[in-house]
Amino acid sequence: MQRRMNSAVPRYRDKVQHWDVINEPLHGNYFGQRLGEDVHSWMFKAARALDPNVQLFLNDYNTVEQCDRGANPEVYLEKVWNLNASGAPVTGIGVEAHYSGEPQLVRLKHDLNRLAMAKLPIWLTELDFSEVESDDQRADYLEAVMRESFAHPSVAGIVLWSAGRSTCAYYKDIDPGMCNPCDACLADSSFKDNEAGRRYVRLRKEWSTHVSRVLWLGKAMKVSPFPKTRYQALRAEWSTHFARRTRLGLPLSFTAFHGRYRVRVSFRGQQVERFFDVPKGAGRLNVAVQL
């Protein structure tokens, strides 16, 4: 285990943002039974020693999807709190969100509220929907869960499970019970959006700000999200699109979603590009750009 960590963690240091230090600890205890329960705390401490900046997660299923005596939010919280009490640097909670049939949104909100008691960021890590009757129904379920999750203050990100048809086919060859049909695909094998993909794109547009207005002639400032990728919402980083004109020296203000922004200022043939981050939560951020 130490050799594996020494190989993988330094290799991707400053390249990956998160590690699932222990995957599905509520559904089996292979290492604990063989090496003692303290090994879980040691794993987090060893990972932190190799990368002081990466976020370290637990990850498990049936925590928000359905009733599971061994993996409900109370059991998950107890695991997190016990690890933190031992000095383990748990910095995030992963819920896989493998849904069978229609998701129960009231339950999802309740379970997220319970898990939020740990005061750690929560990520939906493997979101998909099996046992659906059509692509339209799967798109409805995807939209419902993404809306509920995006609205929750403790949810920091959403990752889809097998978002492409080719990936799904790969898993299907390994285990016919996995990803059959493609439970999370946004596009077909030709990379053409299906209904879930189209719904996803509409959500992205809805959760963005689009403003275009001329105030006065003079310096033009444009603020746009960075990086500008189609599937940025998988990390739940929603965007603000904004373009206005203002006189030189006057402030330009707007309301923005949290995330990273690129500012380009053009004036008399000069162009300056700067980046800034808008943190989560309410507040005011002042950004000065000098030519």
mmCIF file of C-alpha atoms in Angstrom:
data_model
loop_
_atom_site.group_PDB
_atom_site.id
_atom_site.type_symbol
_atom_site.label_atom_id
_atom_site.label_comp_id
_atom_site.label_asym_id
_atom_site.label_seq_id
_atom_site.Cartn_x
_atom_site.Cartn_y
_atom_site.Cartn_z
ATOM 1 C CA MET A 1 0.000 0.000 0.000
ATOM 2 C CA GLN A 2 2.802 2.407 0.861
ATOM 3 C CA ARG A 3 4.597 1.628 -2.407
ATOM 4 C CA ARG A 4 1.416 2.294 -4.342
ATOM 5 C CA MET A 5 0.837 5.620 -2.621
ATOM 6 C CA ASN A 6 4.479 6.635 -3.061
ATOM 7 C CA SER A 7 4.119 5.907 -6.770
ATOM 8 C CA ALA A 8 0.746 7.495 -7.529
ATOM 9 C CA VAL A 9 0.320 10.509 -5.253
ATOM 10 C CA PRO A 10 3.614 12.317 -6.009
ATOM 11 C CA ARG A 11 3.215 11.557 -9.722
ATOM 12 C CA TYR A 12 -0.029 13.530 -9.874
ATOM 13 C CA ARG A 13 0.790 16.131 -7.247
ATOM 14 C CA ASP A 14 -0.535 19.554 -8.293
ATOM 15 C CA LYS A 15 -2.274 17.856 -11.245
ATOM 16 C CA VAL A 16 -5.314 16.324 -9.552
ATOM 17 C CA GLN A 17 -7.553 18.121 -7.087
ATOM 18 C CA HIS A 18 -9.063 15.137 -5.247
ATOM 19 C CA TRP A 19 -8.178 11.618 -4.142
ATOM 20 C CA ASP A 20 -10.681 9.011 -3.003
ATOM 21 C CA VAL A 21 -8.470 7.706 -0.227
ATOM 22 C CA ILE A 22 -10.926 4.968 0.760
ATOM 23 C CA ASN A 23 -13.569 3.889 -1.727
ATOM 24 C CA GLU A 24 -16.778 2.318 -0.377
ATOM 25 C CA PRO A 25 -15.603 1.795 3.215
ATOM 26 C CA LEU A 26 -19.186 1.211 4.385
ATOM 27 C CA HIS A 27 -19.549 -1.853 2.156
ATOM 28 C CA GLY A 28 -16.583 -3.936 3.232
ATOM 29 C CA ASN A 29 -13.541 -3.567 5.432
ATOM 30 C CA TYR A 30 -10.780 -5.476 3.652
ATOM 31 C CA PHE A 31 -7.839 -3.486 4.992
ATOM 32 C CA GLY A 32 -9.294 -2.909 8.439
ATOM 33 C CA GLN A 33 -9.865 -6.619 8.995
ATOM 34 C CA ARG A 34 -6.303 -7.465 7.973
ATOM 35 C CA LEU A 35 -4.284 -4.503 9.203
ATOM 36 C CA GLY A 36 -6.412 -3.124 12.035
ATOM 37 C CA GLU A 37 -8.935 -0.293 12.102
ATOM 38 C CA ASP A 38 -6.212 2.319 12.523
ATOM 39 C CA VAL A 39 -5.102 1.690 8.950
ATOM 40 C CA HIS A 40 -7.884 3.946 7.631
ATOM 41 C CA SER A 41 -6.557 6.900 9.595
ATOM 42 C CA TRP A 42 -3.025 6.062 8.487
ATOM 43 C CA MET A 43 -4.090 6.070 4.820
ATOM 44 C CA PHE A 44 -5.358 9.648 5.051
ATOM 45 C CA LYS A 45 -2.294 10.836 6.945
ATOM 46 C CA ALA A 46 0.050 9.155 4.469
ATOM 47 C CA ALA A 47 -1.760 10.725 1.516
ATOM 48 C CA ARG A 48 -1.603 14.159 3.140
ATOM 49 C CA ALA A 49 2.132 13.780 3.771
ATOM 50 C CA LEU A 50 2.664 13.104 0.062
ATOM 51 C CA ASP A 51 0.465 15.993 -1.133
ATOM 52 C CA PRO A 52 -0.384 18.769 1.345
ATOM 53 C CA ASN A 53 -2.793 20.545 -1.019
ATOM 54 C CA VAL A 54 -5.003 17.830 -2.505
ATOM 55 C CA GLN A 55 -8.532 17.224 -1.176
ATOM 56 C CA LEU A 56 -8.939 13.800 0.475
ATOM 57 C CA PHE A 57 -12.306 12.032 0.203
ATOM 58 C CA LEU A 58 -14.311 9.102 1.401
ATOM 59 C CA ASN A 59 -16.695 7.763 -1.243
ATOM 60 C CA ASP A 60 -19.641 5.356 -1.008
ATOM 61 C CA TYR A 61 -23.001 4.353 -2.479
ATOM 62 C CA ASN A 62 -26.557 4.052 -1.139
ATOM 63 C CA THR A 63 -25.913 7.064 1.057
ATOM 64 C CA VAL A 64 -28.519 9.220 -0.712
ATOM 65 C CA GLU A 65 -30.034 6.823 -3.257
ATOM 66 C CA GLN A 66 -32.010 4.299 -1.197
ATOM 67 C CA CYS A 67 -32.349 2.738 2.243
ATOM 68 C CA ASP A 68 -29.199 0.916 3.327
ATOM 69 C CA ARG A 69 -28.667 0.208 7.009
ATOM 70 C CA GLY A 70 -24.919 0.028 6.505
ATOM 71 C CA ALA A 71 -24.524 3.229 4.504
ATOM 72 C CA ASN A 72 -27.150 5.757 5.593
ATOM 73 C CA PRO A 73 -26.059 9.330 6.395
ATOM 74 C CA GLU A 74 -25.792 8.630 10.129
ATOM 75 C CA VAL A 75 -23.388 5.726 9.561
ATOM 76 C CA TYR A 76 -21.409 7.794 7.070
ATOM 77 C CA LEU A 77 -21.169 10.727 9.476
ATOM 78 C CA GLU A 78 -19.958 8.441 12.250
ATOM 79 C CA LYS A 79 -17.200 7.159 9.963
ATOM 80 C CA VAL A 80 -16.136 10.694 9.048
ATOM 81 C CA TRP A 81 -16.190 11.935 12.629
ATOM 82 C CA ASN A 82 -14.245 8.928 13.922
ATOM 83 C CA LEU A 83 -11.568 9.463 11.308
ATOM 84 C CA ASN A 84 -11.328 13.173 12.061
ATOM 85 C CA ALA A 85 -11.106 12.422 15.780
ATOM 86 C CA SER A 86 -8.108 10.185 15.052
ATOM 87 C CA GLY A 87 -6.379 13.026 13.249
ATOM 88 C CA ALA A 88 -7.171 11.820 9.736
ATOM 89 C CA PRO A 89 -7.483 14.807 7.359
ATOM 90 C CA VAL A 90 -10.806 13.943 5.701
ATOM 91 C CA THR A 91 -11.656 16.996 3.607
ATOM 92 C CA GLY A 92 -14.569 15.823 1.456
ATOM 93 C CA ILE A 93 -17.533 13.441 1.260
ATOM 94 C CA GLY A 94 -18.361 11.547 -1.915
ATOM 95 C CA VAL A 95 -21.836 10.141 -2.569
ATOM 96 C CA GLU A 96 -21.989 7.972 -5.679
ATOM 97 C CA ALA A 97 -25.672 8.591 -6.498
ATOM 98 C CA HIS A 98 -26.364 5.442 -8.540
ATOM 99 C CA TYR A 99 -30.138 5.698 -8.867
ATOM 100 C CA SER A 100 -32.464 2.845 -9.802
ATOM 101 C CA GLY A 101 -35.714 4.309 -11.050
ATOM 102 C CA GLU A 102 -37.124 7.665 -10.025
ATOM 103 C CA PRO A 103 -35.022 9.663 -7.528
ATOM 104 C CA GLN A 104 -36.770 10.800 -4.358
ATOM 105 C CA LEU A 105 -35.864 14.475 -4.126
ATOM 106 C CA VAL A 106 -37.215 14.954 -0.609
ATOM 107 C CA ARG A 107 -34.975 12.143 0.555
ATOM 108 C CA LEU A 108 -32.008 13.566 -1.355
ATOM 109 C CA LYS A 109 -32.404 16.961 0.297
ATOM 110 C CA HIS A 110 -32.806 15.389 3.734
ATOM 111 C CA ASP A 111 -29.734 13.178 3.314
ATOM 112 C CA LEU A 112 -27.617 16.046 2.015
ATOM 113 C CA ASN A 113 -28.697 18.128 5.006
ATOM 114 C CA ARG A 114 -27.614 15.324 7.330
ATOM 115 C CA LEU A 115 -24.243 14.859 5.631
ATOM 116 C CA ALA A 116 -23.699 18.621 5.683
ATOM 117 C CA MET A 117 -23.397 18.355 9.463
ATOM 118 C CA ALA A 118 -19.815 17.210 8.849
ATOM 119 C CA LYS A 119 -19.139 20.727 7.501
ATOM 120 C CA LEU A 120 -17.255 19.294 4.532
ATOM 121 C CA PRO A 121 -17.852 19.732 0.789
ATOM 122 C CA ILE A 122 -20.079 17.034 -0.710
ATOM 123 C CA TRP A 123 -19.618 15.715 -4.229
ATOM 124 C CA LEU A 124 -21.976 13.537 -6.259
ATOM 125 C CA THR A 125 -19.300 11.308 -7.737
ATOM 126 C CA GLU A 126 -20.927 8.695 -10.015
ATOM 127 C CA LEU A 127 -24.363 10.032 -10.905
ATOM 128 C CA ASP A 128 -26.422 7.792 -13.178
ATOM 129 C CA PHE A 129 -29.921 6.338 -13.588
ATOM 130 C CA SER A 130 -30.778 2.711 -14.310
ATOM 131 C CA GLU A 131 -34.215 1.130 -14.787
ATOM 132 C CA VAL A 132 -35.573 4.001 -16.868
ATOM 133 C CA GLU A 133 -38.142 3.637 -19.637
ATOM 134 C CA SER A 134 -36.712 6.135 -22.124
ATOM 135 C CA ASP A 135 -34.011 8.736 -22.742
ATOM 136 C CA ASP A 136 -36.600 11.410 -21.988
ATOM 137 C CA GLN A 137 -37.262 9.921 -18.567
ATOM 138 C CA ARG A 138 -33.557 9.656 -17.812
ATOM 139 C CA ALA A 139 -33.165 13.298 -18.837
ATOM 140 C CA ASP A 140 -35.993 14.262 -16.452
ATOM 141 C CA TYR A 141 -34.310 12.406 -13.596
ATOM 142 C CA LEU A 142 -30.922 13.938 -14.395
ATOM 143 C CA GLU A 143 -32.348 17.452 -14.426
ATOM 144 C CA ALA A 144 -34.218 16.923 -11.153
ATOM 145 C CA VAL A 145 -31.177 15.638 -9.261
ATOM 146 C CA MET A 146 -28.837 18.259 -10.699
ATOM 147 C CA ARG A 147 -31.230 21.059 -9.746
ATOM 148 C CA GLU A 148 -31.645 19.765 -6.204
ATOM 149 C CA SER A 149 -27.907 19.249 -5.803
ATOM 150 C CA PHE A 150 -26.888 22.575 -7.332
ATOM 151 C CA ALA A 151 -29.271 24.344 -4.952
ATOM 152 C CA HIS A 152 -27.701 22.749 -1.861
ATOM 153 C CA PRO A 153 -25.013 24.939 -0.244
ATOM 154 C CA SER A 154 -22.834 21.985 0.766
ATOM 155 C CA VAL A 155 -22.674 20.361 -2.675
ATOM 156 C CA ALA A 156 -19.428 21.393 -4.343
ATOM 157 C CA GLY A 157 -19.508 19.267 -7.489
ATOM 158 C CA ILE A 158 -21.225 16.667 -9.654
ATOM 159 C CA VAL A 159 -19.534 13.930 -11.694
ATOM 160 C CA LEU A 160 -21.452 11.703 -14.111
ATOM 161 C CA TRP A 161 -20.819 7.971 -14.417
ATOM 162 C CA SER A 162 -19.808 6.900 -17.959
ATOM 163 C CA ALA A 163 -20.882 10.051 -19.749
ATOM 164 C CA GLY A 164 -20.009 8.652 -23.183
ATOM 165 C CA ARG A 165 -21.449 5.681 -25.038
ATOM 166 C CA SER A 166 -17.992 4.263 -25.852
ATOM 167 C CA THR A 167 -17.042 4.206 -22.170
ATOM 168 C CA CYS A 168 -20.288 2.442 -21.423
ATOM 169 C CA ALA A 169 -19.521 -0.227 -24.018
ATOM 170 C CA TYR A 170 -16.151 -0.801 -22.384
ATOM 171 C CA TYR A 171 -17.727 -1.526 -19.012
ATOM 172 C CA LYS A 172 -20.414 -3.655 -20.607
ATOM 173 C CA ASP A 173 -17.738 -5.952 -22.095
ATOM 174 C CA ILE A 174 -16.155 -6.378 -18.659
ATOM 175 C CA ASP A 175 -19.396 -6.947 -16.779
ATOM 176 C CA PRO A 176 -22.723 -7.179 -18.678
ATOM 177 C CA GLY A 177 -24.496 -5.940 -15.561
ATOM 178 C CA MET A 178 -22.650 -2.630 -15.619
ATOM 179 C CA CYS A 179 -23.876 0.309 -17.656
ATOM 180 C CA ASN A 180 -26.575 -1.527 -19.580
ATOM 181 C CA PRO A 181 -28.122 0.561 -20.983
ATOM 182 C CA CYS A 182 -25.853 3.598 -20.829
ATOM 183 C CA ASP A 183 -27.154 5.027 -17.595
ATOM 184 C CA ALA A 184 -25.397 8.391 -17.675
ATOM 185 C CA CYS A 185 -24.541 9.048 -21.326
ATOM 186 C CA LEU A 186 -24.962 12.591 -22.598
ATOM 187 C CA ALA A 187 -24.041 11.628 -26.160
ATOM 188 C CA ASP A 188 -24.152 8.622 -28.451
ATOM 189 C CA SER A 189 -21.167 6.854 -30.033
ATOM 190 C CA SER A 190 -21.010 9.600 -32.678
ATOM 191 C CA PHE A 191 -20.809 12.248 -29.931
ATOM 192 C CA LYS A 192 -24.237 13.584 -30.813
ATOM 193 C CA ASP A 193 -26.172 14.837 -27.799
ATOM 194 C CA ASN A 194 -29.056 12.691 -26.642
ATOM 195 C CA GLU A 195 -31.979 14.128 -24.664
ATOM 196 C CA ALA A 196 -29.990 14.041 -21.411
ATOM 197 C CA GLY A 197 -27.148 15.891 -23.116
ATOM 198 C CA ARG A 198 -29.512 18.512 -24.512
ATOM 199 C CA ARG A 199 -31.094 18.951 -21.093
ATOM 200 C CA TYR A 200 -27.654 19.313 -19.556
ATOM 201 C CA VAL A 201 -26.708 22.047 -22.018
ATOM 202 C CA ARG A 202 -29.956 23.918 -21.290
ATOM 203 C CA LEU A 203 -29.220 23.777 -17.569
ATOM 204 C CA ARG A 204 -25.781 25.215 -18.221
ATOM 205 C CA LYS A 205 -27.317 28.127 -20.100
ATOM 206 C CA GLU A 206 -29.973 28.659 -17.444
ATOM 207 C CA TRP A 207 -27.367 28.771 -14.700
ATOM 208 C CA SER A 208 -25.343 31.402 -16.506
ATOM 209 C CA THR A 209 -25.687 35.173 -16.688
ATOM 210 C CA HIS A 210 -25.814 36.714 -20.153
ATOM 211 C CA VAL A 211 -25.696 40.510 -20.278
ATOM 212 C CA SER A 212 -24.796 42.740 -23.218
ATOM 213 C CA ARG A 213 -25.231 46.501 -22.982
ATOM 214 C CA VAL A 214 -23.459 49.650 -24.156
ATOM 215 C CA LEU A 215 -23.137 52.263 -21.390
ATOM 216 C CA TRP A 216 -20.639 54.768 -22.793
ATOM 217 C CA LEU A 217 -17.953 54.771 -25.406
ATOM 218 C CA GLY A 218 -14.586 53.981 -23.954
ATOM 219 C CA LYS A 219 -12.818 51.018 -22.485
ATOM 220 C CA ALA A 220 -14.534 47.662 -23.050
ATOM 221 C CA MET A 221 -14.337 44.923 -20.458
ATOM 222 C CA LYS A 222 -15.435 41.369 -21.076
ATOM 223 C CA VAL A 223 -15.702 38.732 -18.376
ATOM 224 C CA SER A 224 -16.099 35.103 -19.372
ATOM 225 C CA PRO A 225 -15.664 31.762 -17.617
ATOM 226 C CA PHE A 226 -12.383 29.852 -17.842
ATOM 227 C CA PRO A 227 -11.801 27.173 -18.859
ATOM 228 C CA LYS A 228 -14.657 27.367 -21.364
ATOM 229 C CA THR A 229 -15.482 23.694 -21.821
ATOM 230 C CA ARG A 230 -18.845 22.188 -22.630
ATOM 231 C CA TYR A 231 -18.933 19.869 -19.671
ATOM 232 C CA GLN A 232 -17.589 22.257 -17.030
ATOM 233 C CA ALA A 233 -20.754 21.655 -15.023
ATOM 234 C CA LEU A 234 -19.505 18.208 -14.101
ATOM 235 C CA ARG A 235 -17.474 20.075 -11.510
ATOM 236 C CA ALA A 236 -20.497 22.239 -10.688
ATOM 237 C CA GLU A 237 -18.661 25.413 -11.694
ATOM 238 C CA TRP A 238 -21.411 27.419 -13.330
ATOM 239 C CA SER A 239 -20.570 30.481 -15.327
ATOM 240 C CA THR A 240 -21.305 34.149 -15.887
ATOM 241 C CA HIS A 241 -21.123 35.721 -19.364
ATOM 242 C CA PHE A 242 -20.911 39.486 -19.305
ATOM 243 C CA ALA A 243 -20.057 42.252 -21.763
ATOM 244 C CA ARG A 244 -20.409 46.007 -21.286
ATOM 245 C CA ARG A 245 -18.744 49.290 -22.097
ATOM 246 C CA THR A 246 -17.787 51.876 -19.511
ATOM 247 C CA ARG A 247 -15.687 55.023 -19.277
ATOM 248 C CA LEU A 248 -12.047 54.677 -18.328
ATOM 249 C CA GLY A 249 -11.594 54.671 -14.561
ATOM 250 C CA LEU A 250 -15.213 53.990 -13.675
ATOM 251 C CA PRO A 251 -16.075 50.746 -11.835
ATOM 252 C CA LEU A 252 -18.073 48.022 -13.533
ATOM 253 C CA SER A 253 -20.150 45.815 -11.234
ATOM 254 C CA PHE A 254 -22.188 42.654 -11.768
ATOM 255 C CA THR A 255 -23.473 39.588 -9.934
ATOM 256 C CA ALA A 256 -21.529 36.415 -10.719
ATOM 257 C CA PHE A 257 -21.559 32.707 -10.016
ATOM 258 C CA HIS A 258 -18.543 31.431 -8.100
ATOM 259 C CA GLY A 259 -15.622 30.090 -10.117
ATOM 260 C CA ARG A 260 -12.612 31.259 -12.105
ATOM 261 C CA TYR A 261 -12.901 34.187 -14.507
ATOM 262 C CA ARG A 262 -10.808 35.647 -17.278
ATOM 263 C CA VAL A 263 -10.880 39.429 -17.753
ATOM 264 C CA ARG A 264 -9.754 41.021 -20.994
ATOM 265 C CA VAL A 265 -9.364 44.799 -21.165
ATOM 266 C CA SER A 266 -8.766 46.490 -24.521
ATOM 267 C CA PHE A 267 -7.870 50.191 -24.782
ATOM 268 C CA ARG A 268 -6.163 52.116 -27.599
ATOM 269 C CA GLY A 269 -4.652 49.039 -29.163
ATOM 270 C CA GLN A 270 -3.511 47.519 -25.874
ATOM 271 C CA GLN A 271 -5.005 44.387 -24.391
ATOM 272 C CA VAL A 272 -4.502 43.082 -20.863
ATOM 273 C CA GLU A 273 -5.680 39.691 -19.653
ATOM 274 C CA ARG A 274 -6.091 38.805 -15.991
ATOM 275 C CA PHE A 275 -7.643 35.936 -14.015
ATOM 276 C CA PHE A 276 -9.505 36.071 -10.723
ATOM 277 C CA ASP A 277 -11.576 33.717 -8.579
ATOM 278 C CA VAL A 278 -15.016 34.380 -7.143
ATOM 279 C CA PRO A 279 -15.409 32.321 -3.937
ATOM 280 C CA LYS A 280 -18.604 30.664 -2.811
ATOM 281 C CA GLY A 281 -20.960 32.615 -0.603
ATOM 282 C CA ALA A 282 -22.269 36.148 -0.460
ATOM 283 C CA GLY A 283 -19.958 39.118 -0.459
ATOM 284 C CA ARG A 284 -18.237 41.716 -2.592
ATOM 285 C CA LEU A 285 -15.033 41.215 -4.565
ATOM 286 C CA ASN A 286 -13.053 44.122 -5.998
ATOM 287 C CA VAL A 287 -10.769 43.435 -8.952
ATOM 288 C CA ALA A 288 -8.466 46.146 -10.317
ATOM 289 C CA VAL A 289 -7.036 45.881 -13.828
ATOM 290 C CA GLN A 290 -4.345 48.356 -14.850
ATOM 291 C CA LEU A 291 -3.186 49.069 -18.397
#
